[in-house]
Structures are given as structure tokens and as C-alpha cells.
Short mmCIF file of C-alpha atoms and ligand atoms in Angstrom, two decimals:
data_model
loop_
_atom_site.label_atom_id
_atom_site.label_comp_id
_atom_site.label_asym_id
_atom_site.label_seq_id
_atom_site.Cartn_x
_atom_site.Cartn_y
_atom_site.Cartn_z
CA MET A 28 53.22 47.33 -66.36
CA LEU A 29 49.79 46.88 -67.82
CA ASN A 30 48.20 50.21 -68.62
CA LYS A 31 44.63 48.93 -68.75
CA LYS A 32 41.84 49.54 -66.29
CA SER A 33 41.20 46.57 -64.04
CA VAL A 34 38.48 45.38 -61.68
CA ASP A 35 40.18 47.48 -58.99
CA ASP A 36 39.37 50.68 -60.89
CA ILE A 37 35.59 50.31 -61.08
CA ASN A 38 32.55 50.22 -58.81
CA VAL A 39 30.23 47.36 -59.70
CA LYS A 40 27.72 47.64 -56.83
CA GLY A 41 24.29 46.73 -58.20
CA LYS A 42 25.61 46.52 -61.75
CA ARG A 43 25.37 43.62 -64.17
CA VAL A 44 28.96 42.56 -64.86
CA LEU A 45 29.70 40.24 -67.76
CA VAL A 46 32.99 38.39 -67.14
CA ARG A 47 34.72 36.59 -70.00
CA CYS A 48 36.56 33.72 -68.34
CA ASP A 49 38.63 30.91 -69.76
CA PHE A 50 36.70 27.83 -68.70
CA ASN A 51 38.01 25.80 -71.62
CA VAL A 52 38.78 22.81 -69.39
CA PRO A 53 39.41 19.20 -70.43
CA LEU A 54 36.34 16.99 -69.93
CA ALA A 55 36.05 13.20 -69.90
CA ASP A 56 32.54 11.71 -69.62
CA GLY A 57 31.19 15.03 -68.40
CA LYS A 58 33.83 15.24 -65.66
CA ILE A 59 36.42 18.01 -65.47
CA THR A 60 39.86 16.39 -65.48
CA ASP A 61 41.96 19.50 -64.83
CA GLU A 62 40.41 22.44 -63.01
CA ASN A 63 43.41 24.80 -62.98
CA ARG A 64 41.57 27.25 -65.19
CA LEU A 65 38.59 27.35 -62.83
CA ILE A 66 40.82 27.96 -59.83
CA ALA A 67 42.67 30.69 -61.73
CA ALA A 68 39.38 32.51 -62.40
CA LEU A 69 38.23 32.60 -58.76
CA PRO A 70 39.99 35.77 -57.50
CA THR A 71 38.20 38.02 -60.01
CA ILE A 72 34.83 36.33 -59.49
CA LYS A 73 35.14 36.58 -55.68
CA LYS A 74 36.10 40.23 -55.86
CA LEU A 75 33.05 41.08 -58.02
CA ILE A 76 30.72 39.14 -55.72
CA ALA A 77 32.17 40.89 -52.67
CA ASP A 78 31.67 44.28 -54.33
CA GLY A 79 27.97 43.53 -54.88
CA GLY A 80 27.99 43.04 -58.64
CA LYS A 81 25.59 40.76 -60.49
CA VAL A 82 28.21 38.44 -61.88
CA ILE A 83 27.44 36.93 -65.30
CA LEU A 84 30.16 34.51 -66.42
CA CYS A 85 30.79 33.38 -69.97
CA SER A 86 33.39 31.27 -71.78
CA HIS A 87 33.91 29.00 -74.72
CA LEU A 88 34.59 25.28 -74.33
CA GLY A 89 36.13 23.23 -77.12
CA LYS A 90 35.04 23.70 -80.70
CA PRO A 91 31.27 23.23 -81.15
CA LYS A 92 31.58 25.28 -84.37
CA GLY A 93 28.47 27.41 -84.03
CA GLU A 94 26.08 24.68 -82.92
CA ALA A 95 24.69 23.46 -79.62
CA VAL A 96 26.78 20.35 -78.86
CA PRO A 97 25.57 18.86 -75.55
CA SER A 98 28.93 17.23 -74.73
CA LEU A 99 30.49 20.72 -74.82
CA SER A 100 27.94 22.35 -72.54
CA LEU A 101 29.33 24.42 -69.66
CA ALA A 102 26.84 22.81 -67.23
CA PRO A 103 29.57 20.75 -65.45
CA VAL A 104 31.58 23.95 -64.97
CA ALA A 105 28.62 25.65 -63.23
CA ALA A 106 28.32 22.67 -60.88
CA ARG A 107 32.02 22.69 -59.99
CA LEU A 108 32.16 26.48 -59.60
CA THR A 109 29.24 26.24 -57.20
CA GLU A 110 31.39 23.98 -55.02
CA LEU A 111 34.54 26.06 -55.38
CA LEU A 112 32.80 29.35 -54.54
CA GLY A 113 30.53 27.92 -51.88
CA GLN A 114 27.53 29.65 -53.42
CA GLU A 115 25.18 28.80 -56.24
CA VAL A 116 26.38 29.44 -59.76
CA LYS A 117 23.15 29.31 -61.71
CA PHE A 118 23.56 27.75 -65.14
CA ALA A 119 21.59 29.55 -67.85
CA ALA A 120 21.03 26.59 -70.18
CA ASP A 121 20.30 28.17 -73.54
CA ASP A 122 21.20 26.89 -77.01
CA ASN A 123 21.17 30.47 -78.22
CA VAL A 124 23.51 31.49 -75.32
CA VAL A 125 21.69 34.83 -74.93
CA GLY A 126 18.13 33.58 -75.45
CA GLU A 127 15.01 33.82 -73.30
CA ASN A 128 16.38 31.56 -70.60
CA ALA A 129 19.62 33.52 -70.16
CA LYS A 130 17.77 36.84 -70.18
CA ALA A 131 15.33 35.60 -67.54
CA ALA A 132 18.18 34.27 -65.36
CA VAL A 133 19.96 37.63 -65.51
CA ALA A 134 16.76 39.60 -64.84
CA ALA A 135 16.20 37.56 -61.68
CA MET A 136 19.68 38.22 -60.23
CA ALA A 137 20.24 39.94 -56.90
CA ASP A 138 23.49 41.74 -56.05
CA GLY A 139 26.27 39.19 -55.47
CA ASP A 140 24.53 36.44 -57.46
CA VAL A 141 26.39 34.46 -60.11
CA VAL A 142 25.06 33.12 -63.42
CA LEU A 143 27.03 31.16 -66.01
CA LEU A 144 25.97 31.43 -69.66
CA GLU A 145 26.18 28.52 -72.10
CA ASN A 146 29.28 27.91 -74.31
CA THR A 147 29.80 31.07 -76.38
CA ARG A 148 30.89 28.99 -79.37
CA TYR A 149 27.37 27.56 -79.68
CA ARG A 150 26.83 30.78 -81.61
CA LYS A 151 28.26 30.85 -85.13
CA GLU A 152 29.03 34.58 -84.89
CA GLU A 153 31.42 34.10 -81.94
CA THR A 154 34.65 33.22 -83.74
CA LYS A 155 33.85 35.61 -86.61
CA ASN A 156 33.45 38.51 -84.20
CA GLU A 157 30.11 39.45 -85.78
CA ASP A 158 28.02 42.18 -84.19
CA ALA A 159 24.75 40.25 -83.74
CA PHE A 160 26.17 38.11 -80.91
CA SER A 161 28.36 40.90 -79.51
CA GLU A 162 25.26 43.08 -79.15
CA ASP A 163 23.33 40.24 -77.51
CA LEU A 164 26.08 39.81 -74.95
CA ALA A 165 26.33 43.57 -74.37
CA SER A 166 22.56 43.78 -73.81
CA LEU A 167 22.96 41.60 -70.69
CA CYS A 168 25.44 43.85 -68.91
CA ASP A 169 26.50 47.32 -67.74
CA VAL A 170 30.18 46.49 -67.33
CA PHE A 171 32.49 44.04 -69.12
CA VAL A 172 35.48 42.29 -67.56
CA ASN A 173 37.90 40.25 -69.65
CA ASP A 174 39.77 37.67 -67.58
CA ALA A 175 40.38 35.11 -70.34
CA PHE A 176 44.09 35.29 -71.10
CA GLY A 177 43.95 31.96 -72.98
CA THR A 178 41.87 33.53 -75.77
CA ALA A 179 43.34 37.04 -75.63
CA HIS A 180 45.18 36.46 -78.92
CA ARG A 181 41.85 35.99 -80.74
CA ALA A 182 39.31 38.66 -81.64
CA HIS A 183 35.94 37.05 -80.94
CA CYS A 184 32.53 38.45 -79.90
CA SER A 185 32.89 37.51 -76.23
CA ASN A 186 36.26 39.16 -75.68
CA VAL A 187 36.58 41.88 -78.35
CA GLY A 188 33.29 42.45 -80.22
CA VAL A 189 31.30 43.00 -77.04
CA THR A 190 33.54 45.92 -76.05
CA LYS A 191 32.17 47.92 -79.00
CA PHE A 192 28.80 48.03 -77.27
CA VAL A 193 29.80 48.42 -73.61
CA ASP A 194 31.36 51.63 -72.26
CA THR A 195 33.19 50.24 -69.24
CA CYS A 196 35.55 47.43 -70.23
CA VAL A 197 38.32 46.33 -67.89
CA VAL A 198 40.62 43.36 -67.33
CA GLY A 199 40.41 40.88 -64.45
CA TYR A 200 43.12 39.80 -62.02
CA LEU A 201 44.21 36.75 -64.00
CA MET A 202 44.66 38.75 -67.18
CA GLN A 203 46.53 41.42 -65.26
CA LYS A 204 48.80 38.88 -63.60
CA GLU A 205 49.62 37.13 -66.87
CA ILE A 206 50.48 40.37 -68.60
CA ASP A 207 52.44 41.80 -65.70
CA PHE A 208 54.57 38.66 -65.42
CA LEU A 209 55.12 38.08 -69.12
CA GLY A 210 55.43 41.78 -69.88
CA ASN A 211 57.88 42.49 -67.09
CA ALA A 212 59.96 39.46 -67.94
CA VAL A 213 60.31 40.48 -71.55
CA GLU A 214 60.47 44.27 -71.29
CA ASN A 215 62.16 44.80 -67.97
CA PRO A 216 63.97 41.59 -66.99
CA GLU A 217 66.46 41.26 -64.22
CA ARG A 218 69.59 39.96 -65.98
CA PRO A 219 70.96 37.56 -67.00
CA PHE A 220 67.76 36.89 -68.94
CA VAL A 221 67.59 33.41 -70.46
CA ALA A 222 64.89 32.08 -72.78
CA ILE A 223 64.44 28.37 -73.41
CA LEU A 224 62.56 27.33 -76.53
CA GLY A 225 61.67 23.79 -77.49
CA GLY A 226 58.79 21.84 -78.95
CA SER A 227 58.28 20.43 -82.35
CA LYS A 228 58.42 23.24 -84.87
CA VAL A 229 60.59 26.21 -85.72
CA SER A 230 57.77 27.56 -87.88
CA SER A 231 55.42 28.09 -84.93
CA LYS A 232 58.09 29.96 -82.96
CA ILE A 233 59.84 31.98 -85.64
CA SER A 234 58.64 35.35 -84.45
CA VAL A 235 59.33 34.43 -80.84
CA ILE A 236 62.96 33.56 -81.65
CA ASN A 237 63.32 36.73 -83.65
CA ASN A 238 61.81 38.96 -80.96
CA LEU A 239 63.64 37.31 -78.06
CA LEU A 240 67.03 37.63 -79.76
CA ASP A 241 66.57 41.39 -79.27
CA LYS A 242 65.99 40.95 -75.54
CA VAL A 243 67.79 37.97 -74.01
CA ASP A 244 71.37 37.33 -72.91
CA THR A 245 71.14 33.62 -73.65
CA LEU A 246 68.77 31.66 -75.89
CA ILE A 247 68.61 27.91 -75.35
CA ILE A 248 67.07 25.79 -78.10
CA GLY A 249 66.02 22.16 -77.72
CA GLY A 250 63.21 19.86 -78.84
CA GLY A 251 62.40 18.87 -82.39
CA MET A 252 63.09 22.37 -83.65
CA CYS A 253 66.82 22.13 -82.98
CA PHE A 254 67.26 19.75 -85.94
CA THR A 255 66.36 22.45 -88.43
CA PHE A 256 69.19 24.47 -86.89
CA ALA A 257 71.51 21.43 -86.89
CA LYS A 258 70.83 20.78 -90.58
CA ALA A 259 71.38 24.45 -91.36
CA GLN A 260 74.81 24.09 -89.74
CA GLY A 261 75.62 21.13 -91.99
CA PHE A 262 75.00 18.21 -89.60
CA LYS A 263 73.29 15.01 -90.72
CA ILE A 264 70.03 14.65 -88.85
CA GLY A 265 68.67 11.33 -90.22
CA LYS A 266 64.89 11.05 -89.85
CA SER A 267 64.62 13.78 -87.20
CA LEU A 268 61.93 16.43 -87.42
CA VAL A 269 63.01 19.11 -89.87
CA GLU A 270 61.41 22.00 -91.70
CA GLU A 271 63.32 22.39 -94.95
CA ASP A 272 61.62 25.70 -95.70
CA TYR A 273 63.17 27.18 -92.58
CA LEU A 274 66.83 26.33 -93.10
CA ASP A 275 67.64 29.82 -94.34
CA TYR A 276 65.72 31.31 -91.49
CA ALA A 277 67.70 29.20 -89.02
CA LYS A 278 70.94 30.49 -90.57
CA GLU A 279 69.66 34.04 -90.31
CA MET A 280 68.89 33.56 -86.63
CA LEU A 281 72.37 32.12 -85.99
CA GLU A 282 73.79 35.26 -87.63
CA LYS A 283 71.47 37.54 -85.70
CA ALA A 284 72.56 35.96 -82.41
CA LYS A 285 76.19 36.65 -83.32
CA THR A 286 75.50 40.25 -84.28
CA LYS A 287 73.50 40.88 -81.12
CA GLY A 288 76.04 39.15 -78.88
CA VAL A 289 73.42 36.66 -77.67
CA ASN A 290 74.71 33.37 -76.39
CA LEU A 291 72.68 30.97 -78.57
CA LEU A 292 72.95 27.41 -77.27
CA LEU A 293 72.12 24.38 -79.40
CA PRO A 294 72.46 20.69 -78.46
CA VAL A 295 75.92 19.13 -78.59
CA ASP A 296 74.52 15.62 -78.29
CA THR A 297 71.17 13.95 -78.78
CA ILE A 298 69.32 10.78 -77.75
CA ALA A 299 68.49 9.04 -80.99
CA ALA A 300 66.28 6.06 -81.84
CA LYS A 301 65.16 4.32 -85.02
CA GLU A 302 61.46 4.46 -84.12
CA PHE A 303 59.23 7.11 -82.56
CA SER A 304 58.44 4.86 -79.62
CA ASN A 305 59.34 4.55 -75.96
CA ASP A 306 60.18 0.90 -76.64
CA ALA A 307 62.72 1.73 -79.32
CA GLU A 308 66.41 1.15 -78.57
CA PHE A 309 68.24 4.43 -78.22
CA ARG A 310 71.80 5.74 -78.08
CA ILE A 311 73.61 8.99 -77.38
CA VAL A 312 74.97 10.63 -80.52
CA GLU A 313 77.42 13.51 -80.87
CA GLY A 314 77.56 15.04 -84.35
CA ASP A 315 75.94 13.27 -87.29
CA LEU A 316 72.98 10.89 -86.91
CA ALA A 317 72.65 7.78 -89.08
CA ASP A 318 70.14 7.99 -91.95
CA ASP A 319 67.62 5.76 -90.14
CA GLU A 320 67.85 7.53 -86.76
CA MET A 321 65.85 10.38 -85.28
CA GLY A 322 66.75 12.62 -82.36
CA LEU A 323 64.12 12.48 -79.63
CA ASP A 324 65.75 14.28 -76.70
CA ILE A 325 68.80 16.35 -75.86
CA GLY A 326 71.76 14.26 -74.67
CA PRO A 327 73.52 14.29 -71.26
CA LYS A 328 76.28 16.74 -72.31
CA THR A 329 73.63 19.12 -73.58
CA GLN A 330 71.71 18.75 -70.33
CA ASP A 331 74.85 19.78 -68.43
CA LEU A 332 75.45 22.68 -70.79
CA TYR A 333 71.89 23.98 -70.42
CA VAL A 334 71.80 23.51 -66.66
CA GLU A 335 75.09 25.42 -66.40
CA ALA A 336 73.68 28.25 -68.54
CA LEU A 337 70.72 28.55 -66.18
CA LYS A 338 72.73 28.64 -62.94
CA ASP A 339 73.21 32.42 -62.77
CA ALA A 340 70.02 33.39 -64.59
CA LYS A 341 67.79 35.93 -62.87
CA THR A 342 64.88 35.77 -65.32
CA VAL A 343 63.92 32.70 -67.34
CA VAL A 344 61.12 32.26 -69.84
CA TRP A 345 60.46 28.72 -71.06
CA ASN A 346 58.25 27.56 -73.89
CA GLY A 347 58.34 24.06 -75.36
CA PRO A 348 59.79 20.74 -74.10
CA MET A 349 63.40 19.66 -74.78
CA GLY A 350 62.35 16.30 -76.16
CA VAL A 351 59.43 13.89 -76.47
CA PHE A 352 58.74 14.21 -72.75
CA GLU A 353 55.53 12.15 -73.05
CA MET A 354 57.80 9.07 -73.42
CA ALA A 355 59.82 8.28 -70.30
CA ASN A 356 63.01 7.44 -72.21
CA PHE A 357 63.01 10.84 -73.89
CA ALA A 358 61.89 13.00 -70.96
CA GLY A 359 65.35 13.40 -69.39
CA GLY A 360 66.18 16.75 -71.00
CA THR A 361 62.87 18.32 -70.08
CA ILE A 362 63.17 17.01 -66.51
CA ALA A 363 66.74 18.34 -66.15
CA VAL A 364 65.66 21.82 -67.27
CA ALA A 365 62.54 21.80 -65.05
CA LYS A 366 64.63 20.69 -62.04
CA GLU A 367 67.16 23.45 -62.55
CA LEU A 368 64.42 26.06 -62.89
CA ALA A 369 62.94 24.79 -59.63
CA ASN A 370 66.37 25.21 -57.97
CA ILE A 371 67.59 28.58 -59.10
CA ASP A 372 66.90 31.91 -57.46
CA ALA A 373 65.25 33.58 -60.45
CA VAL A 374 61.94 34.70 -61.81
CA THR A 375 60.82 31.63 -63.77
CA ILE A 376 57.98 31.92 -66.23
CA ILE A 377 56.53 28.97 -68.06
CA GLY A 378 54.60 29.53 -71.27
CA GLY A 379 51.35 27.60 -71.40
CA GLY A 380 50.61 24.48 -73.40
CA ASP A 381 53.11 21.63 -73.36
CA SER A 382 55.76 23.22 -71.16
CA ALA A 383 53.15 24.04 -68.51
CA ALA A 384 51.82 20.49 -68.72
CA ALA A 385 55.36 19.07 -68.50
CA VAL A 386 56.26 21.13 -65.43
CA ASN A 387 53.02 20.14 -63.70
CA ILE A 388 53.21 16.45 -64.62
CA LEU A 389 56.81 16.33 -63.42
CA GLY A 390 55.74 17.88 -60.11
CA PHE A 391 57.64 21.19 -60.30
CA GLY A 392 54.58 23.40 -60.81
CA ASP A 393 54.65 25.07 -57.40
CA LYS A 394 58.36 25.90 -57.73
CA MET A 395 57.85 28.24 -60.67
CA THR A 396 57.15 31.96 -60.33
CA HIS A 397 54.39 31.90 -62.91
CA ILE A 398 52.84 29.29 -65.18
CA SER A 399 50.81 30.90 -67.91
CA THR A 400 47.27 29.67 -68.51
CA GLY A 401 47.50 30.50 -72.21
CA GLY A 402 49.73 28.64 -74.67
CA GLY A 403 48.97 30.51 -77.91
CA ALA A 404 48.43 33.80 -76.11
CA SER A 405 51.71 33.63 -74.20
CA LEU A 406 53.58 32.80 -77.41
CA GLU A 407 52.08 35.80 -79.19
CA PHE A 408 53.02 37.90 -76.22
CA LEU A 409 56.62 36.70 -76.48
CA GLU A 410 56.48 37.63 -80.15
CA GLY A 411 55.96 41.19 -79.01
CA LYS A 412 52.44 41.39 -80.44
CA GLU A 413 49.58 43.31 -78.93
CA LEU A 414 46.80 40.90 -77.98
CA PRO A 415 43.38 42.02 -79.27
CA GLY A 416 41.64 40.84 -76.09
CA VAL A 417 43.87 43.11 -74.02
CA ALA A 418 43.88 46.04 -76.42
CA ALA A 419 40.06 46.18 -76.26
CA ALA A 420 39.99 47.10 -72.54
CA ASN A 421 39.82 50.76 -71.47
CA ASP A 422 43.17 52.48 -70.90
CA ARG A 423 44.00 53.83 -67.47
P1 AMP B 509 55.00 22.32 -79.56
O1 AMP B 509 53.52 22.11 -79.59
O2 AMP B 509 55.55 22.84 -80.85
O3 AMP B 509 55.45 23.10 -78.35
O4 AMP B 509 55.64 20.89 -79.44
C1 AMP B 509 55.44 20.05 -78.34
C2 AMP B 509 55.70 18.64 -78.79
O5 AMP B 509 56.99 18.55 -79.33
C3 AMP B 509 55.61 17.62 -77.68
O6 AMP B 509 54.49 16.82 -77.89
C4 AMP B 509 56.91 16.82 -77.84
O7 AMP B 509 56.72 15.45 -77.78
C5 AMP B 509 57.38 17.21 -79.22
N1 AMP B 509 58.83 17.06 -79.38
C6 AMP B 509 59.80 17.57 -78.60
N2 AMP B 509 61.01 17.20 -79.03
C7 AMP B 509 60.82 16.42 -80.11
C8 AMP B 509 61.69 15.72 -80.98
N3 AMP B 509 63.01 15.75 -80.83
N4 AMP B 509 61.13 15.01 -81.99
C9 AMP B 509 59.80 14.97 -82.16
N5 AMP B 509 58.92 15.62 -81.35
C10 AMP B 509 59.42 16.33 -80.35
#
């Protein structure tokens, strides 16, 4: 369980509360195209309003790289939050984020009011975690709440630096929920505990594989990364994705699984095509691929094998699709896994990023126990790392 103070442990009545949220939402023509992150932030914001705090929200959006970029303004987020909360969220338009306008907006707040600051990455200090901006942010508030799990793996001014200059620093409900789910799953899982890893690269998930092999009963590997393992085992993989530098590592992990008694499952067949295209002809291949073929999804036998391995699972953590799920012809493996997770009586936790998108697009989102809002952050968590954004909050 998370041993950090949360919004339940403090009294914010009449206090200025700066809340670091993750409002990094996709925008198209100034319109928010996916508001999951806004919805996920509401419980903490509502709680602070109800407790009579002066609620000052902040977040980054995209990568303006230290400059005011109008298309990355948080103004549309303020408008949508106003609707979602049913009360005005005043937008403190300010190219300097904490300039005269923001200071005036905060000075004018009554208890229970909400103000949203401009994109924190308009300031060049933000991603460098430099004191000048951290102090500016701290000057606006009496209490700091970090509810931005999606950036918890980064040490920036608005989630880490600011805590140097504010005495009371706690986590919000979203952060707490993410860490309780991910933490419990990894540290205290009901068994059998199965992890499913997919996606394009072994290199981005090395430490996750290594850490999870110490914890799980079964590790299922699919996606582009399985071809590095297949090559390491001596199979011909044609033009499939491969990371030559990681062949030895793959061998090491196969050995580690044996030593630890972990059931490591790799594909026994693959759907292969000659082009990386949904229009390409494809065939099911067991064993070696031809030189001009690439594997783009797990095959039907592998689907059965993986589904079978999930049947009795009591805890499942999933990160990374089983194939190129964006193309209908190569989405079958990812769909089969998502369907089985939706069916089984287990705690099912989906890492953020592509696997979260896949589960939602395929319509299984509401069948999962928890879908993380942070891709990079959830991966680092599964690596067993301490996240700087969490570490910076006060201990209980
Ligand atoms: P990652 O960001 O590493 O989790 O990778 C996600 C991406 O991996 C998705 O865009 C998938 O299309 C891609 N992917 C999954 N399986 C394969 C494969 N067999 N070959 C190429 N790309 C793949």
C-alpha cells in the first residue's frame, strides 16, 4: 500500500491548493478528442472544492519546449472542466504561467473556486526542474497535491521541484489508485500471477521483463519483441522486427525463467506478410519465416496457448499489444487476449499507452479492473523503480 500522505490526510479549508494534474489530452482543431484524463482527475478536484480549498490546477500539454505555443494552450481544458464540474474553472491565460495574470486570478479566489494555470511547459525551466519556476509555482500555494500519475516518472518543476518550497505535499486520489493497483499487483498478487508483455521493442521493456521474472508465475510474450527471442532461439525470422543487440539478453532471460521456474510463453506460430500493410497477403507460419516475410501478429495456436494460460490467472498485468493491432488483419491476437481478460475472474491491470488504447478501442475497457493513465510511468513502476513524482510527497 502507498505510504504517502493523500488528500484525505489534510485540511485545506481556506487554503490555496496547487494540484498537478495530467491534462495532457489529445487535441484536434482545439477540440479535446479523448477526455479520459479529465474525467480521471475529477474525484480529487471535487474533494478539494467540497473541503473549501482554493483549487489551483496545473498541467503540461504536449511539448511546447519552453515557449508559449497557442495551439498547446490549456484554454480548451478549462472550458471542458467547467462543464464537467458544473462550476466555473477560470483560465489564467499567462504566457509566463505564473505571471501577473495568474497571480491576480489566484488573489481573487474565494474558498471552493477553481483556477487553471497555463501549460507548465511554456516555461523552459519546467522539464529541467530548475528552481526559478518551482519557486514561482510554490509562491501561489499553501499546499501541493500531485495527482499526475502520467508524469510521475519525470522530475519536473510542477511535480517534483515545487515540493522543495512547499511544506505540505500529498498525492491525489488518481495517483493513489494507480499506485495501489499497480503496487498491489506486483508486490502482493493473488496467484497465479500472469504478466503479458508485447509491443515493438525488447529494449524498452528489458527492465520490466527482468523485474517481473522475479514475481510472476507465467510470463507471456507477444508483439514485435518476440522475434528477438525467436532469433535468439535459432529460428529464422525474415524481415520481422529484431534488435540484434539484445539477442544475448533474450537468452539470459530464457535462462532466468528456467532458473526461477517461471512459465515463459513465446509464440508457436505467427501471422506473416511480405509488406507492413493491412492489404498485404498473409499466412500462418509455424517455425521459420521466409527471408522476405515479417511476423505481424501471433498465430491461432499461440492465441489458444495464451488464452489457456490466462484461464486460471488471479492477477494479470498487461503491457503492449500482441501484434500490429492498428491493422484489422493483425489485430486478432490482441483481441483474443483482451477478450479473455474481460472473461476471467481476476484482477486485470492494463498498463497505459498502446495496450490501454487497444482495450478501449476494442470495447473491453469497462471489463478491466484498472486501466492505467500513464504508459511510461506504469512501465517504470513495473520495473520496480521509485517514481520521483511519488517519492516527493510527504510520508505518512
Ligand atoms: P510499444 O510502444 O513498444 O508498446 O509498441 C506498440 C506498437 O507495437 C504498436 O503500434 C504495434 O503496432 C507494434 N507492434 C506489435 N507487434 C508488432 C509486430 N509483430 N511487428 C511490428 N510492430 C508490432
